[in-house]
XYZ file of C-alpha atoms in Angstrom:
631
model
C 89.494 67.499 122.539
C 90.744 70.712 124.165
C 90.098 74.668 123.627
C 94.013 75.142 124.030
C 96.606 74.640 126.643
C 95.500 77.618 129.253
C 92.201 75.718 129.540
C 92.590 73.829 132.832
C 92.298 77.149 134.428
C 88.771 78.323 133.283
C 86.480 79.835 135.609
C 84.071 77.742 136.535
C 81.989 79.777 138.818
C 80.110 82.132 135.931
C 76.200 81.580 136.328
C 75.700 82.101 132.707
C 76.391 78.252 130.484
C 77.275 80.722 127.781
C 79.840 83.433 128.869
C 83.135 82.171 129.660
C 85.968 83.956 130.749
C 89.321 84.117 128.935
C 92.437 84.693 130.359
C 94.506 87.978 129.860
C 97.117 87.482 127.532
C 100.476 88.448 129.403
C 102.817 91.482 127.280
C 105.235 90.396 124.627
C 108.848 89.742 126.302
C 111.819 90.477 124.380
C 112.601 87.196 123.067
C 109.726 84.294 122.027
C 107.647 83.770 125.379
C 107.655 80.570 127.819
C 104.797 78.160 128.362
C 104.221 77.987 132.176
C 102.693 75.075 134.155
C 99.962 76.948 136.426
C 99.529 74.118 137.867
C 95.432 74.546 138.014
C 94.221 70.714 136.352
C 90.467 70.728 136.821
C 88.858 67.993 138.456
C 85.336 67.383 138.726
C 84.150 66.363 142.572
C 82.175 64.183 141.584
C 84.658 62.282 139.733
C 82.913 62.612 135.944
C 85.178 62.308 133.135
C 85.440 60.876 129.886
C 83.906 62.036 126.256
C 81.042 64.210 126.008
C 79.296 65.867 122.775
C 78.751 68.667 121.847
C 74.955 70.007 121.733
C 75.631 73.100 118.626
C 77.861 71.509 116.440
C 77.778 67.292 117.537
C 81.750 66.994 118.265
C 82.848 64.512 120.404
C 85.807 65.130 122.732
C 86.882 65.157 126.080
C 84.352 66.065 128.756
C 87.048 67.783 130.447
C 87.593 70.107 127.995
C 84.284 71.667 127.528
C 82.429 74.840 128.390
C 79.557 75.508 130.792
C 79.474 73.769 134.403
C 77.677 71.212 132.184
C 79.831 70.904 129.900
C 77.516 70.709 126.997
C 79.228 72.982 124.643
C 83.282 71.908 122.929
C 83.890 76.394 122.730
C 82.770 79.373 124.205
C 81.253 79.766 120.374
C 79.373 77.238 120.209
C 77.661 77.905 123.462
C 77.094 81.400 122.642
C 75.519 80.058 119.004
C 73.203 78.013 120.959
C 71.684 80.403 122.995
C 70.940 83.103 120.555
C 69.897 80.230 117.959
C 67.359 79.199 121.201
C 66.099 82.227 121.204
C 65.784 82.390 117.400
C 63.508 79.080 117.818
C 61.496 80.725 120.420
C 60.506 83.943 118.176
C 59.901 81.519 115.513
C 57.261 79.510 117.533
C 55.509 82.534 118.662
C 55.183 83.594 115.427
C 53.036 80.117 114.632
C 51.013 81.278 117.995
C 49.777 84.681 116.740
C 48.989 83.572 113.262
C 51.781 85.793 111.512
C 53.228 84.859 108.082
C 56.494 83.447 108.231
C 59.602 85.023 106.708
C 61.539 82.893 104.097
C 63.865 81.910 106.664
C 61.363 81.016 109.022
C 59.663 78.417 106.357
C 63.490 76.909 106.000
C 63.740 76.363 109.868
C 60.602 75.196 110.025
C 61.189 71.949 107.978
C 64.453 70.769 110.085
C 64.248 69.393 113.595
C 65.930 71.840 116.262
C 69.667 69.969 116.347
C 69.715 70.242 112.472
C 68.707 73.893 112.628
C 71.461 74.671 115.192
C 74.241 72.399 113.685
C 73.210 73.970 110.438
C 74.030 77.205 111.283
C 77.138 76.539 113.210
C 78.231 75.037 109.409
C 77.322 78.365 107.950
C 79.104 80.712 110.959
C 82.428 78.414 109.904
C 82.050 79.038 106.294
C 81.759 82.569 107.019
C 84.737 82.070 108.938
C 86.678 80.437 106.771
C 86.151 82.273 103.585
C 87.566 85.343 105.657
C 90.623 83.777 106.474
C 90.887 82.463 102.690
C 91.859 86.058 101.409
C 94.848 86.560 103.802
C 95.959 83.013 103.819
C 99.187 82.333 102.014
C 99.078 81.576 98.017
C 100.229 78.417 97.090
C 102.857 78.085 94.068
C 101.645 75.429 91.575
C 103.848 72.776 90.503
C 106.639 73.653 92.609
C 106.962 72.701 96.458
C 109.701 74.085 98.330
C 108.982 71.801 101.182
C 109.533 68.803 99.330
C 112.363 70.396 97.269
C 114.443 70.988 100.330
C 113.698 67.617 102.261
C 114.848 65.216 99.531
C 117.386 67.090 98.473
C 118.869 68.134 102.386
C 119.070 71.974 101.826
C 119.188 74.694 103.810
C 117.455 78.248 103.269
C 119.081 81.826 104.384
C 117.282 82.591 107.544
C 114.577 85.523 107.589
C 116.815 87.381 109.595
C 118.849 88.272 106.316
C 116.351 90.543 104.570
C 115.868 93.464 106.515
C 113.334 94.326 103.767
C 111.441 91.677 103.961
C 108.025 91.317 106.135
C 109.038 90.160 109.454
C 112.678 90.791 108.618
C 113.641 93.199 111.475
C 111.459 91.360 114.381
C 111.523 87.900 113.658
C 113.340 86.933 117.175
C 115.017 83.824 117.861
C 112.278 81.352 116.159
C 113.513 78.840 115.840
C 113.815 74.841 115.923
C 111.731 73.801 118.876
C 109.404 76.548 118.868
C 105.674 74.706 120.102
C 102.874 76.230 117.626
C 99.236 75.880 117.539
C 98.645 74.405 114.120
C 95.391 73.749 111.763
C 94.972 69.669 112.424
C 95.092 68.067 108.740
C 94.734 64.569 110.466
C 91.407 64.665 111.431
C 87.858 63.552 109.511
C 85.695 66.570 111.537
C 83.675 68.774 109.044
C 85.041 72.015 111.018
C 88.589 73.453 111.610
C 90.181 72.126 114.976
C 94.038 72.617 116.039
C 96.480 70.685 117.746
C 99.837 71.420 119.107
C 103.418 71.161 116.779
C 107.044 71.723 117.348
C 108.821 73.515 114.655
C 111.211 70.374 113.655
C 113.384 72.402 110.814
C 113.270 75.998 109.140
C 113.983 77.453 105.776
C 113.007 81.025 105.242
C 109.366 81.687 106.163
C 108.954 77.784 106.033
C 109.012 75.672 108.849
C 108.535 71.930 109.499
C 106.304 70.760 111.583
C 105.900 67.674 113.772
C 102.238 67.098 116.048
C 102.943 66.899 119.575
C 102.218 62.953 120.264
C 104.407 61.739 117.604
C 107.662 61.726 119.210
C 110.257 60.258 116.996
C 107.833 59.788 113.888
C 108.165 61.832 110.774
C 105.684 59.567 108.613
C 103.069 63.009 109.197
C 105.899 65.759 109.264
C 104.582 68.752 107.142
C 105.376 71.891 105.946
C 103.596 75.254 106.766
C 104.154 79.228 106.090
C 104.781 80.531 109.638
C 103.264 83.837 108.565
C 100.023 81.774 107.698
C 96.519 82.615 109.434
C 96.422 78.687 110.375
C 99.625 79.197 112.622
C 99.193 80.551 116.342
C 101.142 80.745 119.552
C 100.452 78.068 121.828
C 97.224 79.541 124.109
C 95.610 81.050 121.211
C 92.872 78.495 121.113
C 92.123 79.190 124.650
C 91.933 82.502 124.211
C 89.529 82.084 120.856
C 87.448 79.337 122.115
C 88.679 76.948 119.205
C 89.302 73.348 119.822
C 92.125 71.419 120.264
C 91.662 67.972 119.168
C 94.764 65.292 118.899
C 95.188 63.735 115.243
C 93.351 60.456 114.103
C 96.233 58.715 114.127
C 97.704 59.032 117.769
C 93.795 59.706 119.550
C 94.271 56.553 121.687
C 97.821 56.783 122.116
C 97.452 58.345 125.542
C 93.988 58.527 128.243
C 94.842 61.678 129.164
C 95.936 64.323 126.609
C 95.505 67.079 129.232
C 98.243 65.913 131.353
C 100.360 65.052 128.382
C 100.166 68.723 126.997
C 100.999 69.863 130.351
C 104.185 67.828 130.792
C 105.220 68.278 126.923
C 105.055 71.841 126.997
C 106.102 73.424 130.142
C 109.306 75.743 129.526
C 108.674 75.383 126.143
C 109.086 78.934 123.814
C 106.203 79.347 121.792
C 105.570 82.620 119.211
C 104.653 85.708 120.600
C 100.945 86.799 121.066
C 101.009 89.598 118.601
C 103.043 87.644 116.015
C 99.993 87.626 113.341
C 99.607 91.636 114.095
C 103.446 92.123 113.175
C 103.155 90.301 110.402
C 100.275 92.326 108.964
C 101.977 95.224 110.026
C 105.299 94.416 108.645
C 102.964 94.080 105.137
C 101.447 97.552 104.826
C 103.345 99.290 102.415
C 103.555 102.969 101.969
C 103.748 103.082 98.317
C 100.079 102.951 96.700
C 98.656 102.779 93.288
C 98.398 106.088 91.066
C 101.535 107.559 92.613
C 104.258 109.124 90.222
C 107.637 108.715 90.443
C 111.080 108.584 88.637
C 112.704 105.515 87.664
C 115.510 104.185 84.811
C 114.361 104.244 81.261
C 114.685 100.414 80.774
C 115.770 101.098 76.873
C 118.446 104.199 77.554
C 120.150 103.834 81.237
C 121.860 106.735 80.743
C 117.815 108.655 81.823
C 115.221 108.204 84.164
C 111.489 108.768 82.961
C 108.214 109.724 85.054
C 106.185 106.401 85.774
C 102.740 105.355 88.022
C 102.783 103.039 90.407
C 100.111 100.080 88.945
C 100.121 97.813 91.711
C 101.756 96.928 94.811
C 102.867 93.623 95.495
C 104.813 92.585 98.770
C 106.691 95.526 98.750
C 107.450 95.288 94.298
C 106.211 97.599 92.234
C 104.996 97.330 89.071
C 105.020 101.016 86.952
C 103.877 101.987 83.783
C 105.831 104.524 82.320
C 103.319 107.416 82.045
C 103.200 107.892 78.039
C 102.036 104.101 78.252
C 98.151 104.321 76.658
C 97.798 100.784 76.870
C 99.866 100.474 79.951
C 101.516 97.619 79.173
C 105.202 99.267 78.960
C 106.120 98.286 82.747
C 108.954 97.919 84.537
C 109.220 96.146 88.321
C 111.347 96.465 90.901
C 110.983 96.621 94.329
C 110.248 100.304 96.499
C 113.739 100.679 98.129
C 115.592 100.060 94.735
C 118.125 102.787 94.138
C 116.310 102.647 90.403
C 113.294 104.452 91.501
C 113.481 108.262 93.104
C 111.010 111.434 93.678
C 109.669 113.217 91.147
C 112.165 115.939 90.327
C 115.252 114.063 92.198
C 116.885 114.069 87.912
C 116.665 117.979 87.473
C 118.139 118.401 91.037
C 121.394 115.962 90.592
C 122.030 116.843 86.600
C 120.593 113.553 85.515
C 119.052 112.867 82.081
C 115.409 112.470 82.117
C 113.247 112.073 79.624
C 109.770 114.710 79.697
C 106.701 113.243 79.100
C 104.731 114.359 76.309
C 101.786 114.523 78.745
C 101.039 118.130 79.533
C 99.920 117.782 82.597
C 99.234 114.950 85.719
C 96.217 112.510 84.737
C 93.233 112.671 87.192
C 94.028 110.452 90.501
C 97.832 110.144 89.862
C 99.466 112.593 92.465
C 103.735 112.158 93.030
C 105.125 110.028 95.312
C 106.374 112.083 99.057
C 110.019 112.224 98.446
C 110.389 110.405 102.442
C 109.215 106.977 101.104
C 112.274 106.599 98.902
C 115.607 104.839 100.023
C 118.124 107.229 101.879
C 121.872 106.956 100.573
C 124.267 107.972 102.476
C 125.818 111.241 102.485
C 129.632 111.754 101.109
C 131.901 114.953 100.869
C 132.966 115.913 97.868
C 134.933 118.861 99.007
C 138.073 116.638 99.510
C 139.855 114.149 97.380
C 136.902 113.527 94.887
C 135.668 110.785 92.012
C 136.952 112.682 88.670
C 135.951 112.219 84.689
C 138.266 109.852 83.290
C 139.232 107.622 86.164
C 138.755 103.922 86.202
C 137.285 101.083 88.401
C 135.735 98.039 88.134
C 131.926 97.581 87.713
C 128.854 95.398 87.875
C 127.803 95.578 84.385
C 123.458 96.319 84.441
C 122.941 94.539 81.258
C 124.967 91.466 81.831
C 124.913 91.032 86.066
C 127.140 87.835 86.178
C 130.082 90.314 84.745
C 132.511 92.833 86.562
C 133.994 95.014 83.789
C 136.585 97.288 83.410
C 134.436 100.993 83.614
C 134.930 104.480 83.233
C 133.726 107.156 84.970
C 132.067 109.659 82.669
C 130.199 111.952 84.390
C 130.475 113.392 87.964
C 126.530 114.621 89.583
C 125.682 116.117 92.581
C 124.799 114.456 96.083
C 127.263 111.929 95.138
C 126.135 109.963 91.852
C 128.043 109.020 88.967
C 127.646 108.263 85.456
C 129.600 105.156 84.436
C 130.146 103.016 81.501
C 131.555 100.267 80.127
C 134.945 100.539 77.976
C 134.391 98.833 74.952
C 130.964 99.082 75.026
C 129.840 102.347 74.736
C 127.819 104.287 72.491
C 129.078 107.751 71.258
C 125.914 109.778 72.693
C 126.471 108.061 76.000
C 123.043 106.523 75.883
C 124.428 103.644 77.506
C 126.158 105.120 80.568
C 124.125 104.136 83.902
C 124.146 106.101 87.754
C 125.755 104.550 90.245
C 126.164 106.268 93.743
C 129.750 106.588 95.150
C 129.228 104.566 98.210
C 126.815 101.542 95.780
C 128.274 97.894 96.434
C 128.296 98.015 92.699
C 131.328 99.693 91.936
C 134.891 98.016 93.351
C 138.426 100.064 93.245
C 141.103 98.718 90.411
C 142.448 94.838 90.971
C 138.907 94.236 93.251
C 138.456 90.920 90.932
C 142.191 89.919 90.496
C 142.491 89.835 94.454
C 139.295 88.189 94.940
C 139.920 85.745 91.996
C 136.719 86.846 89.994
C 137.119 86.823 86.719
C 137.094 90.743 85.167
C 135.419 91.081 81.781
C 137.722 93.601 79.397
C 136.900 96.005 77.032
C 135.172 94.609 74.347
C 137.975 94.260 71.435
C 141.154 94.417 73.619
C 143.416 92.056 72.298
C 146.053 91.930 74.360
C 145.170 89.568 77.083
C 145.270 88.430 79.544
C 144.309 91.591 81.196
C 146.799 93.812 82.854
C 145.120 96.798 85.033
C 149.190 98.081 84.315
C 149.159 97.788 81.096
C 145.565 99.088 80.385
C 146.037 102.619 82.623
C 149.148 103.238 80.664
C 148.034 102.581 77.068
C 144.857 104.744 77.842
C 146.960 107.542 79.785
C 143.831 107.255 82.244
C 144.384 106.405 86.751
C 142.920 104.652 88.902
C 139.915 105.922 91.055
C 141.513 106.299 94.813
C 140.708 103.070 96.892
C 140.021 105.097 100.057
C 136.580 106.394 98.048
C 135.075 103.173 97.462
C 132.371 101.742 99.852
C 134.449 99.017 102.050
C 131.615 98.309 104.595
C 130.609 94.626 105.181
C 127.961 94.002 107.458
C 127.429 90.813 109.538
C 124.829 89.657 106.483
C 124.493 86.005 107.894
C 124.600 84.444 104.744
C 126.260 81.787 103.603
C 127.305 79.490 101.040
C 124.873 76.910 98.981
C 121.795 78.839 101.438
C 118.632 78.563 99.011
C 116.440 81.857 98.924
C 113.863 83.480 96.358
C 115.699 85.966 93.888
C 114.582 88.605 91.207
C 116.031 88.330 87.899
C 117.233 91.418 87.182
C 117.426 91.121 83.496
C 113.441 90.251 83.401
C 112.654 91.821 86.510
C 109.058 90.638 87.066
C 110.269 86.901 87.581
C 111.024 85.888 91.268
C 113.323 83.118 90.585
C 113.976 79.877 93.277
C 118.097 80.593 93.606
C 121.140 79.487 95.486
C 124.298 81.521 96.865
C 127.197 80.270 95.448
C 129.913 82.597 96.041
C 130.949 85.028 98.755
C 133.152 88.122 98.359
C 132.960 90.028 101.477
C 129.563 91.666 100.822
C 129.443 90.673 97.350
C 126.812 87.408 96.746
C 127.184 85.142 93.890
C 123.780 84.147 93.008
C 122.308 81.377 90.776
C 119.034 80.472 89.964
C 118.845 77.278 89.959
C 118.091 74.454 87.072
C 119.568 77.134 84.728
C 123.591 77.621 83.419
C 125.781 79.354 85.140
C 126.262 82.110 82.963
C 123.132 83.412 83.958
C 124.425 84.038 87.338
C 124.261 87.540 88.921
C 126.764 89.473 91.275
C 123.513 90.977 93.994
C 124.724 92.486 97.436
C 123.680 91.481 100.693
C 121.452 94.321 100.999
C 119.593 94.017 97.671
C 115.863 94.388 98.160
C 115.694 91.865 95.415
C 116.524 88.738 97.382
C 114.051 87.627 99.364
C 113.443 84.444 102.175
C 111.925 80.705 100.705
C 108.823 81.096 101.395
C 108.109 85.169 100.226
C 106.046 84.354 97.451
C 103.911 82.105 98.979
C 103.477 84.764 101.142
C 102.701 87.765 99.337
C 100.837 86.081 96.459
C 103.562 86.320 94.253
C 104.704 84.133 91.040
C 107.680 82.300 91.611
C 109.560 80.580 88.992
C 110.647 77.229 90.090
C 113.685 75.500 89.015
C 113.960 74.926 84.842
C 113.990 70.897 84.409
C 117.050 69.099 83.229
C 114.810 68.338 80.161
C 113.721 71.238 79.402
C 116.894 73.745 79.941
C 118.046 73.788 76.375
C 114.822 74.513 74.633
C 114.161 77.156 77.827
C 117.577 78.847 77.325
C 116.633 79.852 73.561
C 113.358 80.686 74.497
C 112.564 82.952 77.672
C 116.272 83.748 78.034
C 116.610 84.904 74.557
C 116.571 88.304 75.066
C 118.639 88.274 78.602
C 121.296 86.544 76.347
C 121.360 88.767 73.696
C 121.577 91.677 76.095
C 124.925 89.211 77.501
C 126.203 89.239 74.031
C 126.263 92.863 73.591
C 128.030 94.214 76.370
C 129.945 90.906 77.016
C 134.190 91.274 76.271
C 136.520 88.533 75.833
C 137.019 85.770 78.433
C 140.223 86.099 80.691
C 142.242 83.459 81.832
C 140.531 81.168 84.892
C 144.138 81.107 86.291
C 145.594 84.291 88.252
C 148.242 85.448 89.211
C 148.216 87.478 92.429
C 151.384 89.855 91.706
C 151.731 93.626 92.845
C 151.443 95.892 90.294
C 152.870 99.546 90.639
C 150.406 102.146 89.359
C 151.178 105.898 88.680
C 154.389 105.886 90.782
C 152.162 104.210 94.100
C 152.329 100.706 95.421
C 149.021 98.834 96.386
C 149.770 95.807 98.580
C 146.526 93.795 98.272
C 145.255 92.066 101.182
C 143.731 88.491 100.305
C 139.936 89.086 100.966
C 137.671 85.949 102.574
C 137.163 84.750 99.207
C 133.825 82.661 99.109
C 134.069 83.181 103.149
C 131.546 81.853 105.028
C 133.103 84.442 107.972
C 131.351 87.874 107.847
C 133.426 90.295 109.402
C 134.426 93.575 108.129
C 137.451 93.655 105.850
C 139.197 95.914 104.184
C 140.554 95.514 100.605
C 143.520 97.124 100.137
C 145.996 98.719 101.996
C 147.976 101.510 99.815
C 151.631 101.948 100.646
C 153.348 105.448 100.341
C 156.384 104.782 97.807
């Protein structure tokens, strides 16, 4: 047994056999930190060595590894338990000597023999322990193991470093494969918690595989753990918290000297940083709290936005209950830096619809949200060459998110925003038009999908197929939205294709779905959620704060929806995806030709020369998607 790697250098010259001292913990460097070799191996002078037990709680170890120049005690907490339980025994017996009435606890002491007393309470100080650490330990998901669904079937996961939303997302560091952790020791028949050292053999997401130091080239007790778990520490942490380190059952008498072993295995080794549990709580505090009021889309008219209250708060997704809710159970989620949800009064100052609540005034506790927490867009001129009624562009369709449609802008709002619909598809009141922001990843210029060899749904009815954007912008006497006002950033998103992750479905918004990438268009992700067809598909960008790293629901303590069984997917599809279907159905035009042609096409007297884009590119440089020729 050891109490961690840094314990060869204890100081052994304390007079007290219960106060030990620790050593300082040196500042976080900018990348993951480097075990050192002090070179400091105690040896006793007079040669002692071998296993000793432990007088608090009865573990057996290494004598080298205890505390006190006697060595009686396996941590600095079980010394310290000792003592003040010694003490504890001492009251109690002078309380026999002057003829006062025992307490209740004093009669339950009284019937055990000292050792059972102490190791008694050392039980109960662990429980304590332990049912602390319960509540901010990661959630399990029940019938679904990501672990074991990546191992047998050799995926790999988008790395954390993708989701800038996401805890951890902006300071996880170069953790990596490699990494040496101090890990909760599952191979071990000791009533209390001990550790042992890992390496970090593979990661996926939040996930990581582990491998105990000792068993080389063995995999037979590889397992997989949340690296943003409470049971996962830098190496030196045990040191530092007087826990144990104690080698599993299965390798104990593999080597004489673990000590030296450690030493050797884990010099110049990169282990997590010391704060790494603090950032991770950190990185979970959320600003947005329950009984706050904001704006967000009318789920059954796009075309408004209604005042809702935040419910609950869950890794960052909120659930709100639209305010005129009595029973509260008409929600909607989404997550607090969707462009769905804004500050209370953001409608009245852009010209959006928004529907007033019946409600004459706030309810008690509910206060509005500060305007600061929301997501920034970013700013455009309008002055200039501006989006106009009338012109066209292609479109991520909100009620059907695996199609691009031909669209129509309908209504230009201030700061930027845009009401769009669908031709084809929409009503005569415009109830159906939705916002989109001029510089959203959501909206592409004309011939986006014919150059990137997506297939572009047309207006619902148009019989004259396959689709010609030529045709179509002379038949309706309409043009083209310029190219040069369309959002043509692509950042360096790191992800790639057939990467697993964990992905909202944004036609039932609660679910967290397990999902796959499956196509790439510059910033543009193809993803599908796996064990279901592929018509359920959705077009998400990089950015979305509704994809998420394997491994965030486990995490957070959210549901997530594992894969739909082969068996199962038919009676599934007419079931739960019923209404997501429908919704397909309604909006969904005829189906254009898989094959296309790549031709130039001349549109209101100018020439558009369109560049071949990375199509599916597992490359994520910036590109531009057109070039426009003067005639």
């Amino acid at each position: 047994m050891f109490d961690g790697y840094d314990s060869c250098s204890e100081d052994t010259s304390s007079s007290s056999s219960s106060d030990e001292s620790e050593e300082e913990i040196a500042p976080l460097p900018s990348s993951l930190p480097i075990i050192k070799n002090n070179g400091q191996v105690y040896t006793y002078p007079d040669g002692k060595s071998g296993m000793a037990t432990c007088e608090m709680c009865g573990m057996v170890g290494v004598r080298d590894a205890f505390y006190s120049k006697t060595k009686r005690f396996c941590s600095v907490s079980c010394s310290r338990s000792y003592s003040s339980n010694s003490k504890k025994a001492s009251i109690l017996a002078r309380l026999q000597v002057t003829g006062k009435p025992p307490t209740k606890k004093a009669k339950v002491l009284q019937k055990q023999p000292l050792v059972a007393k102490l190791a008694a309470y050392a039980q109960y100080q662990a429980t304590l322990q332990n049912q602390v650490k319960t509540k901010t330990a990661a959630v399990p998901v029940e019938g679904f193991s990501w672990g074991n669904y990546i191992t047998s079937n050799n995926l790999t996961a988008a790395p954390v470093t993708c989701f800038k939303h996401a805890p951890m997302g902006t300071c996880w560091g170069d953790i990596s494969e490699g990494v040496r952790v101090e890990v909760l020791n599952t191979d071990c028949s000791l009533p209390t918690k001990v550790f042992w050292i890992a390496g970090i053999v593979k990661l996926a997401g939040y996930n990581a595989l582990l491998r105990y130091e000792g068993f080389e080239n063995d995999s037979s007790v590889d397992f997989w753990c949340n690296v943003c778990g409470s049971d996962i520490r830098p190496v030196g942490w045990c040191a530092t918290s007087g826990k144990p380190l104690v080698p599993p059952r299965t390798i104990q008498h593999k080597y004489t000297n673990w000590k030296a072993f450690l030493v050797k295995r884990l010099t110049g080794a990169k282990t997590l940083p010391p704060d790494f549990s603090q950032k991770v709580s950190e990185s979970m505090q959320y600003p947005f709290k329950p009984s706050m009021r904001v704006e967000v889309v009318d789920k059954t008219h796009l075309c408004r936005t209604r005042v809702a209250v935040v419910d609950s708060v869950i890794g960052g997704r909120l659930r709100l209950v639209y305010e005129e809710s009595e029973d509260k159970t008409d929600d909607f989620w989404c997550h607090m830096y969707s462009p769905l949800i804004h500050h209370i009064g953001w409608s009245r100052s852009i010209g959006h619809r928004f529907k007033r609540s019946d409600i004459a005034k706030k309810q008690d506790g509910h206060y509005d949200a500060p305007p600061h927490l929301f997501a920034k867009v970013k700013e455009v001129d309008p002055s200039g060459e501006w989006f106009k009624e009338g012109m066209k562009l292609e479109a991520i369709d909100p009620l059907n998110l695996s199609a691009i449609c031909v669209a129509t802008i309908r209504k230009v709002l201030a700061d930027g925003y845009l009401m769009i619909g669908i031709d084809g598809s929409e009503a005569a009141d415009g109830s159906d038009w939705f916002c989109y922001h001029a510089t959203s990843p959501s909206i592409f210029p004309v011939g986006f999908c014919e150059i990137n060899a997506i297939e572009l749904t047309p207006p619902r009815g148009y019989a004259k197929l396959p689709f010609k954007w030529f045709d179509y912008l002379r038949e309706t006497d309409s043009i083209a939205a310029p190219v040069k006002l369309f959002n043509k950033e692509v950042p360096n998103h790191g992800f790639h294709i057939r990467m697993k992750l964990e992905a909202v479905d944004l036609m039932e918004p609660r679910l967290v779905c397990v999902a796959t990438v499956t196509r790439i268009i510059h910033r543009l992700l193809r993803i599908h959620f796996d064990g279901w067809e592929e018509e359920y598909d959705q077009w998400v960008d990089c950015e979305s704060p509704d994809l998420y790293p394997v491994g965030w629901c486990q995490l957070t303590g959210y549901q997530l929806q594992p894969p739909a069984p082969q068996t199962s997917r038919d009676s599934q599809s007419s079931s739960s995806k019923q209404k997501k279907k429908a919704k397909s159905q309604q909006y969904k035009g005829h189906k254009k030709m898989t094959s296309l042609q790549l031709k130039e096409e001349l549109l209101d007297g100018e020439e558009y020369n369109f560049l071949q884009g990375a199509s599916d590119q597992e490359s994520n440089g910036s590109a531009s998607y057109y070039i426009k020729q003067e005639p």
